[in-house]
């Protein structure tokens, strides 16, 4: 059939020749071109799907923390389980990359990600309705008058004023103690997502680099990665939407809920977005089942290397002719290959750089919305929305522009390194300005300020009670904050000494609050409303912080693609896939896995008031010391990025010493001293970079 096409339909078009002189029909080249474009589109969508799931899970970390009443460090463990899943298969997948059917392995990975998303949803259907910590007060004869603070002696017994989670519902909650461990479903689902995502990056990127022109490779990779960034953007937007919905939407009476999305007890519909993410990941797997094992090298008409079937379209290669993977040989070659890879000092420094970058980036993203909520007095839903519509689009633009500039100016490895180094150092200097966006600590009576409201107080436990509420029989473990007329927040209306109230639900207003009266607001008419007091100065500082973060995100993303290309230009061709896997593995195991855990543990140390679980014990944090939170969060990021800056300088020095001009072109300094009799044609045609050497030369160079 191929002969007929060549001599018939394409008789006016001369067939193309490969390096062996074999004839390749023009139709085969067009077909190959379309297959590469399909793969680029499919890979971009898979990047979109995994980015959608990953960013959605990041945005829901606060909701998961509150729903399961767990600490930030436990949330960090859940987040780190994704990296653990990568650890389980990343090395194997990346090492075996060129030896397996890469598109089909990526398809399997997408299916596993879909399964993980659906598994994470299970607790919503196994747990009961969410009962947030709130007061259960006694109603007097008049339905419009509720007594929050009544002296015990006036009724002969303590007032029935307890948190709903610790009253009659306590026994019900304790009968289902297994609910406390249902967060393990989320952890296992995240673990599966990590396993499924492992092959997408190393196999997909190496597939593009293998079958595209060298000058197009950076542009294609930048295009795929920037296209994939629309996934995180929509993931955060989806997270913002779901966070604004009540967790039990459809089965709960929304009007009866007395809290709003700004309250630290609010839990959004975290499970809803995971159903959408699972469906998208399933769809992403479909195109890869129909893509071939290999393609022809894009655009090469005279120097194409077709190692398997020179005269045939590789899309239709006979399976019996395709290279068969021998597991014993693969295992035997693993350690020598690993030694060869880590014998490359440029790659070794690059891996350390990646580890520090992962630590700073994962820690920043995981707790960014919590930081915005606590520091600048914005709701989690709004913080997630702003990240999705401002920061991520700017990041996409920076990544795309970085890849475009490499292609536009045809930067060699030294130019790429210089570009990446300068952009990161500039972003780091801007990062230090974060510390100027300060905000005062929430004025919480008995915790951060005394009841006099004159100065801060940090010896909390015995200072909750005062003469104004000593007769109210308040319980210290309650949390249903009210804001007094004096601008001070009280843990409950009982601690504010409120004697009566009007209204119901979110509109409830407490009156005759004795502790508020003591602040010079008169007697008998001081009031308080549900919720924490707003910190106006914090809200005003938020736009400046957001603008600064946007500038930093753009500059970092601008150097992101150039930094990534350093790895491809500094390892031998047969190690590209393995190098991507090792780099990703190192970053995620030593960065993505521990970062959310130690970030979360240190953030937990800044908590001022913990919630209470239905069966006793600490739940999620209600109030943080915002100054300590800022110093811990921003200080960790600044410290890690300081290390990155030093490693960028070391990397630049190594590359400048290894690759320098010899009058005509950039040449490996070791190869410059060698005779070029082995492959004179190659030396004259191409820049002698590790990515363009033969296996024999590269083995001598990188050992």
XYZ file of C-alpha atoms in Angstrom:
703
model
C 0.000 0.000 0.000
C 2.886 2.361 0.822
C 4.414 1.742 -2.602
C 1.146 2.577 -4.297
C 0.809 5.835 -2.416
C 4.395 6.795 -3.094
C 4.260 6.186 -6.823
C 0.639 7.164 -7.329
C -1.005 9.839 -5.256
C 2.313 11.480 -4.284
C 4.138 10.974 -7.552
C 4.580 14.724 -8.003
C 6.102 15.074 -4.528
C 9.548 13.520 -4.060
C 9.635 11.214 -1.076
C 11.742 12.263 1.916
C 14.941 10.478 2.828
C 16.279 9.599 6.215
C 19.962 9.465 7.206
C 20.225 5.893 5.897
C 18.923 6.826 2.479
C 15.581 5.067 2.970
C 12.523 6.606 1.360
C 9.713 7.875 3.586
C 6.351 8.803 1.994
C 5.273 12.439 2.364
C 1.964 11.276 3.856
C 3.898 9.629 6.684
C 5.536 12.931 7.570
C 2.222 14.787 7.613
C 0.684 12.032 9.688
C 3.636 12.189 12.092
C 3.272 15.961 12.364
C -0.404 15.676 13.259
C 0.344 12.981 15.848
C 2.867 15.252 17.541
C 0.311 18.074 17.638
C -2.288 15.683 19.105
C 0.192 14.587 21.746
C 0.963 18.219 22.610
C -2.752 18.937 22.997
C -3.390 15.786 25.041
C -0.414 16.441 27.293
C -1.488 20.055 27.807
C -4.944 18.853 28.861
C -3.449 16.268 31.219
C -1.353 19.050 32.757
C -4.587 21.025 33.040
C -6.351 18.098 34.729
C -3.621 17.414 37.261
C -3.240 21.134 37.927
C -6.992 21.431 38.458
C -6.976 18.625 41.039
C -3.788 19.741 42.757
C -4.731 23.399 43.143
C -8.254 22.499 44.244
C -6.879 20.283 47.008
C -4.500 23.065 48.061
C -7.356 25.566 48.181
C -9.468 23.223 50.293
C -6.827 22.608 52.976
C -8.516 24.977 55.449
C -11.927 23.437 54.781
C -10.589 19.914 55.314
C -8.841 21.043 58.503
C -12.102 22.393 59.916
C -14.343 19.593 58.657
C -12.284 16.874 60.306
C -11.183 19.094 63.247
C -7.479 18.437 62.703
C -4.363 20.571 63.102
C -2.352 22.223 60.339
C 0.401 19.632 60.753
C -2.098 16.826 60.009
C -3.227 18.783 56.970
C 0.438 18.897 55.998
C 0.640 15.106 56.253
C -2.423 14.783 54.005
C -0.850 17.180 51.535
C 2.470 15.353 51.727
C 0.835 12.018 50.932
C 0.648 13.206 47.337
C 4.435 13.450 47.243
C 4.710 10.053 48.909
C 2.688 8.584 46.054
C 5.175 10.097 43.630
C 8.035 8.554 45.584
C 6.569 5.083 45.204
C 6.734 5.032 41.405
C 8.621 8.092 40.135
C 12.095 6.562 39.868
C 10.809 3.410 38.167
C 8.583 5.294 35.747
C 11.224 7.821 34.737
C 13.999 5.227 34.423
C 11.906 2.913 32.270
C 10.507 5.866 30.301
C 12.057 5.294 26.841
C 11.562 1.530 27.191
C 7.773 1.595 27.657
C 4.789 2.887 25.703
C 4.849 6.377 27.169
C 1.412 7.611 26.008
C -0.361 4.552 27.440
C 1.481 4.825 30.755
C 0.349 8.459 30.978
C -3.232 7.293 30.273
C -3.077 4.838 33.166
C -1.738 7.600 35.389
C -4.688 9.863 34.576
C -7.120 7.059 35.462
C -5.420 6.566 38.827
C -5.683 10.307 39.515
C -9.386 10.093 38.767
C -9.802 7.196 41.192
C -7.946 9.122 43.899
C -10.245 12.135 43.551
C -13.364 9.969 43.881
C -11.919 8.151 46.907
C -11.314 11.471 48.699
C -15.026 12.292 48.468
C -16.124 9.204 50.414
C -16.028 10.746 53.937
C -18.736 13.242 53.001
C -21.169 10.371 52.480
C -19.984 8.396 55.527
C -20.004 11.198 58.085
C -23.049 12.866 59.530
C -23.947 16.498 59.055
C -21.396 19.068 60.136
C -22.190 20.583 63.538
C -19.959 23.552 64.141
C -18.993 24.675 67.610
C -21.611 27.148 68.818
C -23.482 28.151 71.944
C -26.803 26.600 72.946
C -28.470 29.258 75.082
C -31.645 29.126 77.136
C -34.681 30.941 75.742
C -36.770 32.933 78.232
C -40.540 33.359 78.134
C -40.133 35.927 75.381
C -38.790 34.457 72.152
C -36.968 37.715 71.469
C -34.965 37.726 74.703
C -32.161 35.230 75.244
C -29.949 35.333 78.314
C -26.286 34.651 77.576
C -25.025 35.520 81.043
C -27.177 34.772 84.086
C -25.792 34.379 87.602
C -26.058 30.771 88.700
C -27.517 31.773 92.035
C -30.501 33.433 90.382
C -31.857 30.148 89.143
C -30.349 27.832 91.687
C -28.163 26.006 89.115
C -25.696 26.767 86.334
C -27.183 28.273 83.216
C -27.625 25.920 80.263
C -25.010 27.686 78.157
C -22.674 25.259 76.483
C -21.315 24.535 73.086
C -23.587 22.346 71.049
C -20.737 20.001 70.299
C -20.210 19.366 74.001
C -23.799 19.117 75.236
C -26.465 16.608 74.277
C -24.725 15.996 70.982
C -21.564 14.869 72.741
C -22.718 11.319 73.306
C -23.965 11.042 69.748
C -20.612 12.201 68.437
C -18.651 9.846 70.648
C -20.671 6.864 69.475
C -19.116 7.429 66.072
C -15.495 7.895 67.021
C -14.504 6.293 63.730
C -15.506 9.559 62.085
C -12.373 11.083 63.571
C -10.259 8.949 61.252
C -12.210 9.414 58.053
C -9.628 11.953 56.925
C -7.545 8.879 56.068
C -9.767 8.506 52.977
C -8.594 11.930 51.855
C -5.003 10.941 52.575
C -5.312 7.734 50.532
C -7.001 9.580 47.692
C -4.183 12.105 47.652
C -1.687 9.237 47.685
C -3.329 7.756 44.573
C -3.254 11.149 42.877
C 0.482 11.264 43.496
C 0.968 7.800 41.999
C -1.112 8.701 38.956
C 0.634 12.001 38.319
C 4.137 10.503 38.473
C 4.423 9.496 34.781
C 2.810 12.607 33.286
C 5.715 15.035 33.661
C 8.840 12.901 32.951
C 7.350 10.766 30.183
C 5.410 13.578 28.539
C 8.245 16.107 28.528
C 10.850 13.569 27.358
C 8.480 12.435 24.572
C 8.246 16.024 23.319
C 11.990 16.580 23.563
C 12.719 13.325 21.706
C 10.491 13.988 18.701
C 10.600 17.772 18.268
C 13.283 20.054 16.881
C 15.873 21.141 19.414
C 15.036 24.809 18.862
C 11.303 24.077 19.288
C 11.635 21.880 22.367
C 11.814 24.704 24.917
C 8.905 26.511 23.266
C 6.724 23.381 23.185
C 7.512 22.520 26.811
C 6.845 26.096 27.882
C 3.598 26.065 25.885
C 2.424 22.816 27.475
C 3.338 23.915 30.983
C 1.769 27.348 30.596
C -1.367 25.816 29.061
C -1.485 23.434 31.974
C -1.458 26.395 34.339
C -5.050 27.122 33.371
C -5.853 24.041 35.443
C -4.602 25.573 38.708
C -6.371 28.815 37.804
C -9.719 27.107 37.370
C -8.952 24.875 40.341
C -8.657 27.894 42.618
C -11.767 29.473 41.100
C -13.648 26.225 41.661
C -12.279 26.140 45.195
C -13.471 29.692 45.808
C -16.953 28.806 44.612
C -17.162 25.617 46.682
C -15.741 27.340 49.771
C -18.591 29.859 49.641
C -21.176 27.033 49.713
C -22.145 25.334 52.954
C -20.662 21.851 53.323
C -24.068 20.192 53.688
C -25.650 22.103 50.823
C -28.991 20.647 49.843
C -29.728 18.994 53.172
C -29.177 21.837 55.677
C -31.267 24.929 56.348
C -28.948 27.737 55.266
C -31.032 30.380 57.043
C -30.459 28.666 60.381
C -26.670 28.944 60.072
C -25.381 31.727 62.310
C -21.876 32.043 60.808
C -20.568 33.397 57.491
C -17.617 32.404 55.244
C -15.286 34.749 57.176
C -15.765 32.728 60.348
C -12.998 30.249 61.206
C -15.672 27.582 61.824
C -17.143 27.843 58.316
C -16.717 24.737 56.151
C -17.437 24.916 52.441
C -18.560 22.178 50.074
C -15.028 20.766 49.765
C -16.260 17.470 48.328
C -18.164 18.943 45.387
C -15.124 20.080 43.425
C -13.413 16.714 43.862
C -16.215 15.051 41.894
C -15.537 17.473 39.036
C -11.775 16.909 39.252
C -12.229 13.136 39.067
C -14.339 13.423 35.915
C -11.819 15.753 34.230
C -8.913 13.406 34.959
C -10.853 10.523 33.452
C -11.455 12.491 30.249
C -7.752 13.438 30.111
C -6.765 9.770 29.887
C -8.724 9.020 26.716
C -6.536 10.510 23.895
C -3.336 8.784 25.050
C -4.730 5.307 24.347
C -4.662 6.106 20.598
C -1.152 7.611 20.342
C 1.873 5.648 19.052
C 4.920 4.334 20.810
C 7.228 6.700 18.908
C 7.216 9.385 16.202
C 9.544 10.633 13.508
C 11.855 13.476 14.533
C 10.110 16.728 13.730
C 11.416 18.603 10.685
C 14.605 16.678 9.994
C 14.775 15.760 6.308
C 18.456 14.932 5.837
C 19.842 13.899 9.187
C 16.915 11.944 10.676
C 17.777 8.910 12.744
C 15.174 6.193 12.415
C 16.515 3.393 14.549
C 13.672 0.847 14.214
C 11.937 0.848 10.841
C 13.615 3.462 8.613
C 11.158 3.279 5.751
C 7.967 2.955 7.746
C 5.758 5.277 9.713
C 6.567 4.637 13.404
C 2.902 5.190 14.161
C 2.284 1.832 12.473
C 5.331 -0.094 13.598
C 5.006 -3.808 14.008
C 4.875 -4.532 17.727
C 7.315 -7.381 17.233
C 9.907 -4.908 15.906
C 9.517 -2.425 18.774
C 12.230 -2.732 21.446
C 11.270 -5.222 24.102
C 11.937 -4.247 27.708
C 14.038 -6.768 29.617
C 13.563 -6.151 33.298
C 16.782 -7.901 34.345
C 18.865 -5.699 32.056
C 17.059 -2.589 33.268
C 17.786 -3.419 36.914
C 21.401 -4.277 36.141
C 21.976 -0.909 34.476
C 20.159 1.151 37.105
C 23.007 1.867 39.545
C 25.606 2.640 36.839
C 23.107 4.973 35.198
C 22.361 6.681 38.499
C 26.095 7.070 39.190
C 26.604 8.515 35.739
C 23.817 11.031 36.272
C 24.990 12.219 39.690
C 28.558 12.372 38.400
C 27.418 15.463 36.515
C 28.085 18.399 38.916
C 25.711 20.708 37.049
C 22.837 18.276 37.467
C 23.747 17.644 41.113
C 23.568 21.357 41.979
C 20.372 21.624 39.950
C 18.750 18.888 42.069
C 19.658 20.682 45.317
C 18.256 23.883 43.849
C 15.032 22.099 42.936
C 14.666 20.721 46.473
C 14.877 24.172 48.051
C 12.520 25.642 45.463
C 9.970 22.906 46.111
C 10.163 23.576 49.860
C 9.481 27.280 49.467
C 6.834 26.891 46.756
C 4.864 24.069 48.396
C 4.915 25.763 51.788
C 3.799 29.057 50.260
C 0.918 27.598 48.246
C -0.355 25.225 50.932
C -0.868 27.911 53.577
C -1.261 30.997 51.401
C -5.023 31.276 51.771
C -4.799 30.663 55.538
C -2.173 33.416 55.761
C -4.370 35.850 53.832
C -7.362 34.993 56.002
C -5.582 35.441 59.303
C -3.314 38.317 58.303
C -5.580 40.514 56.205
C -9.034 39.681 57.510
C -10.384 38.256 54.229
C -12.511 35.148 53.828
C -10.939 31.938 52.550
C -13.272 31.996 49.538
C -12.118 35.494 48.559
C -8.441 34.622 49.114
C -8.780 31.547 46.884
C -10.562 33.621 44.236
C -7.830 36.269 44.162
C -5.119 33.637 43.826
C -7.027 32.105 40.914
C -7.821 35.270 38.954
C -4.667 37.315 39.608
C -1.630 35.312 40.687
C -1.983 32.226 38.499
C -2.732 34.056 35.207
C 0.354 36.188 35.840
C 2.327 32.998 36.448
C 1.040 31.522 33.174
C 2.095 34.636 31.296
C 5.544 34.516 32.857
C 6.089 30.839 32.005
C 4.950 31.312 28.426
C 7.055 34.428 27.961
C 10.116 32.689 29.415
C 9.874 29.855 26.865
C 9.191 32.325 24.061
C 12.276 34.421 24.872
C 14.488 31.323 24.708
C 13.120 30.533 21.260
C 13.139 34.156 20.081
C 16.745 34.908 20.993
C 17.977 31.316 20.538
C 19.644 31.332 23.937
C 22.361 28.752 24.540
C 22.883 27.106 27.912
C 24.928 30.002 29.335
C 22.322 32.544 28.224
C 19.535 30.428 29.712
C 21.384 30.138 33.023
C 22.121 33.861 33.207
C 18.467 34.643 32.465
C 17.218 32.255 35.169
C 19.742 33.448 37.775
C 19.006 37.153 37.361
C 15.233 36.720 37.372
C 15.278 34.666 40.581
C 17.536 37.050 42.492
C 15.363 40.029 41.514
C 12.260 38.131 42.679
C 13.985 37.260 45.963
C 14.784 40.909 46.696
C 11.145 41.788 46.097
C 10.166 38.893 48.338
C 11.868 40.595 51.288
C 9.401 43.473 51.010
C 6.635 41.121 52.196
C 7.686 41.884 55.766
C 6.602 45.514 55.361
C 2.950 44.418 54.996
C 2.263 44.061 58.703
C -1.018 43.752 60.563
C -1.995 43.980 64.205
C -3.041 40.983 66.267
C -6.781 40.500 66.795
C -7.845 42.176 70.047
C -9.325 39.221 71.915
C -10.334 39.929 75.495
C -8.421 37.882 78.010
C -6.069 36.470 75.367
C -4.246 39.252 73.499
C -5.585 42.208 75.505
C -6.881 42.426 79.070
C -10.504 43.255 79.618
C -9.422 46.849 80.175
C -8.369 46.915 76.524
C -5.306 49.039 77.266
C -2.373 46.740 76.537
C -1.512 43.304 75.141
C -1.409 40.306 77.427
C 0.264 36.985 76.679
C -0.348 34.919 79.820
C -3.691 33.655 78.734
C -5.106 30.730 80.530
C -6.286 32.286 83.769
C -7.134 35.674 82.289
C -10.379 34.754 80.515
C -12.419 35.496 83.594
C -12.864 39.004 84.934
C -15.050 40.730 87.482
C -17.524 41.642 84.734
C -18.233 37.988 83.848
C -17.289 36.173 87.056
C -20.940 35.317 87.805
C -21.797 34.104 84.302
C -20.578 30.484 84.644
C -18.795 30.660 81.254
C -16.878 27.662 79.947
C -13.320 28.319 78.797
C -13.422 25.832 75.912
C -16.323 27.596 74.176
C -15.833 29.515 70.939
C -18.628 31.573 69.425
C -17.027 35.036 69.158
C -18.852 38.340 69.419
C -17.630 41.837 68.646
C -18.330 44.502 71.265
C -19.033 48.155 70.647
C -15.545 48.865 71.931
C -13.905 47.021 69.025
C -12.740 44.125 71.197
C -13.625 40.517 70.362
C -14.892 38.187 73.102
C -14.789 34.388 72.893
C -18.540 34.166 73.514
C -21.350 36.492 74.503
C -21.046 34.967 77.973
C -17.478 36.246 78.357
C -18.727 39.658 77.210
C -21.211 39.520 80.107
C -24.250 40.000 77.860
C -27.566 39.685 79.707
C -30.026 39.665 76.797
C -30.265 39.495 73.016
C -32.591 40.088 70.108
C -32.886 38.506 66.704
C -31.952 35.017 65.511
C -29.263 33.386 63.419
C -26.718 35.733 61.822
C -28.782 38.770 62.884
C -28.591 38.084 66.616
C -27.486 41.110 68.689
C -26.544 40.873 72.379
C -27.354 43.708 74.816
C -26.438 44.824 78.335
C -22.929 43.418 78.055
C -21.191 44.204 81.358
C -17.631 43.680 80.081
C -18.265 46.086 77.203
C -19.784 48.603 79.651
C -16.516 48.686 81.528
C -14.783 50.275 78.552
C -16.454 53.664 79.064
C -19.482 52.993 76.853
C -22.034 53.760 79.508
C -24.091 51.430 81.626
C -26.856 49.087 80.661
C -26.852 49.679 76.907
C -23.586 48.244 75.531
C -24.065 45.604 72.854
C -22.173 43.009 70.817
C -22.788 41.284 67.494
C -21.864 37.793 66.324
C -18.473 37.356 64.717
C -14.966 38.728 65.213
C -14.285 42.455 65.014
C -12.961 43.642 61.671
C -9.389 44.932 61.470
C -9.636 47.800 58.999
C -5.904 48.521 58.831
C -5.250 44.919 57.806
C -7.821 45.104 55.040
C -6.255 48.312 53.702
C -2.784 46.722 53.549
C -4.031 43.737 51.557
C -3.948 45.370 48.049
C -0.277 46.287 48.522
C 0.585 42.741 49.546
C -1.310 41.357 46.558
C 0.447 43.697 44.105
C 3.853 42.756 45.529
C 3.052 39.065 45.350
C 1.876 39.426 41.755
C 5.171 41.046 40.737
C 7.188 38.309 42.468
C 5.086 35.552 40.873
C 5.607 36.978 37.378
C 9.382 37.309 37.716
C 9.748 33.837 39.223
C 7.634 32.307 36.453
C 9.641 34.196 33.827
C 12.741 32.303 34.890
C 10.907 29.023 35.486
C 11.095 27.596 31.962
C 14.758 28.655 31.441
C 15.649 26.972 34.723
C 13.895 23.797 33.623
C 15.772 23.766 30.311
C 19.136 23.819 32.103
C 18.561 20.199 33.040
C 17.868 19.129 29.447
C 20.965 20.893 28.159
C 23.271 19.450 30.803
C 22.616 15.693 30.589
C 23.184 13.177 27.826
C 20.253 12.343 25.526
C 19.701 8.831 26.868
C 19.359 10.186 30.428
C 16.781 12.917 29.834
C 13.768 10.971 31.005
C 15.644 9.564 33.990
C 16.959 13.028 34.894
C 13.436 14.491 34.874
C 12.270 11.712 37.173
C 15.170 12.092 39.604
C 14.740 15.883 39.679
C 11.002 15.594 40.278
C 11.507 12.834 42.827
C 14.132 14.769 44.780
C 12.036 17.919 44.769
C 8.894 16.193 45.929
C 10.361 13.773 48.445
C 12.721 16.262 50.110
C 10.598 19.318 49.373
C 6.971 18.588 48.646
C 6.656 15.873 51.305
C 8.199 17.532 54.396
C 7.448 21.197 53.597
C 3.704 21.234 54.373
C 4.352 19.195 57.525
C 7.002 21.413 59.107
C 5.324 24.585 57.819
C 2.081 23.395 59.419
C 3.760 22.356 62.685
C 5.436 25.749 63.081
C 2.232 27.567 62.179
C 0.409 25.528 64.839
C 2.826 26.970 67.398
C 1.402 30.437 66.693
C -2.173 29.389 67.542
C -3.765 31.308 70.414
C -7.101 29.497 70.671
C -7.891 25.922 69.656
C -11.355 24.592 68.930
C -12.854 21.666 70.821
C -13.846 18.306 69.338
C -17.166 16.703 70.158
C -15.470 13.988 72.191
C -12.910 16.258 73.781
C -9.418 17.247 72.696
C -8.207 20.045 70.489
C -9.762 20.616 67.091
C -8.624 23.100 64.472
C -7.195 26.492 65.393
C -9.623 29.407 65.764
C -7.270 32.373 66.253
C -3.566 32.870 65.477
C -1.012 35.350 66.716
C -0.813 37.132 63.360
C 2.629 38.659 63.985
C 4.161 35.316 64.903
C 2.324 33.683 61.995
C 3.762 36.264 59.587
C 7.310 35.866 60.900
C 7.171 32.062 60.698
C 5.482 31.854 57.293
C 7.383 34.603 55.485
C 10.625 33.874 57.337
C 10.706 30.247 56.210
C 10.051 31.249 52.602
C 12.725 33.970 52.672
C 15.287 31.627 54.226
C 14.698 28.873 51.671
C 14.876 31.314 48.769
C 18.129 32.752 50.125
C 19.592 29.262 49.754
C 18.170 29.070 46.230
C 19.902 32.334 45.311
C 23.273 30.972 46.420
C 22.757 27.756 44.440
C 21.784 29.749 41.344
C 25.123 31.562 41.567
C 27.005 28.261 41.993
C 25.123 26.778 39.025
C 25.964 29.784 36.891
C 29.675 29.529 37.747
C 29.757 25.797 36.947
C 28.097 26.268 33.578
C 30.302 29.219 32.632
C 33.362 27.099 33.388
C 32.063 24.095 31.506
C 30.594 25.815 28.460
C 32.545 28.756 27.033
C 33.070 30.306 23.558
C 35.895 28.894 21.460
C 35.646 31.473 18.721
C 32.816 29.964 16.709
C 30.350 28.271 18.998
C 29.597 27.161 22.565
C 31.623 24.020 23.230
C 32.007 21.656 26.141
C 35.452 22.463 27.588
C 36.335 18.778 27.845
C 35.353 18.037 24.288
C 37.265 21.091 23.071
C 40.513 19.324 23.940
C 39.545 16.124 22.143
C 40.143 15.241 18.537
C 37.024 15.562 16.462
C 37.839 12.791 14.007
C 35.059 10.547 15.279
C 32.165 12.725 14.203
C 33.397 15.763 12.271
C 30.044 16.267 10.597
C 28.248 16.515 13.899
C 30.746 19.018 15.269
C 30.322 21.293 12.272
C 26.568 21.126 12.265
C 25.507 21.445 15.859
C 26.464 23.058 19.137
C 28.331 20.500 21.198
C 26.167 20.293 24.278
C 25.540 17.236 26.379
C 22.096 17.041 24.890
C 23.609 16.559 21.439
C 26.410 14.075 22.072
C 26.617 10.430 21.218
C 26.338 7.903 23.969
C 30.081 7.065 23.849
C 31.137 10.704 24.198
C 28.553 11.481 26.826
C 29.659 8.544 28.958
C 33.225 9.884 29.017
C 32.048 13.452 29.611
C 29.601 12.845 32.455
C 31.549 10.261 34.391
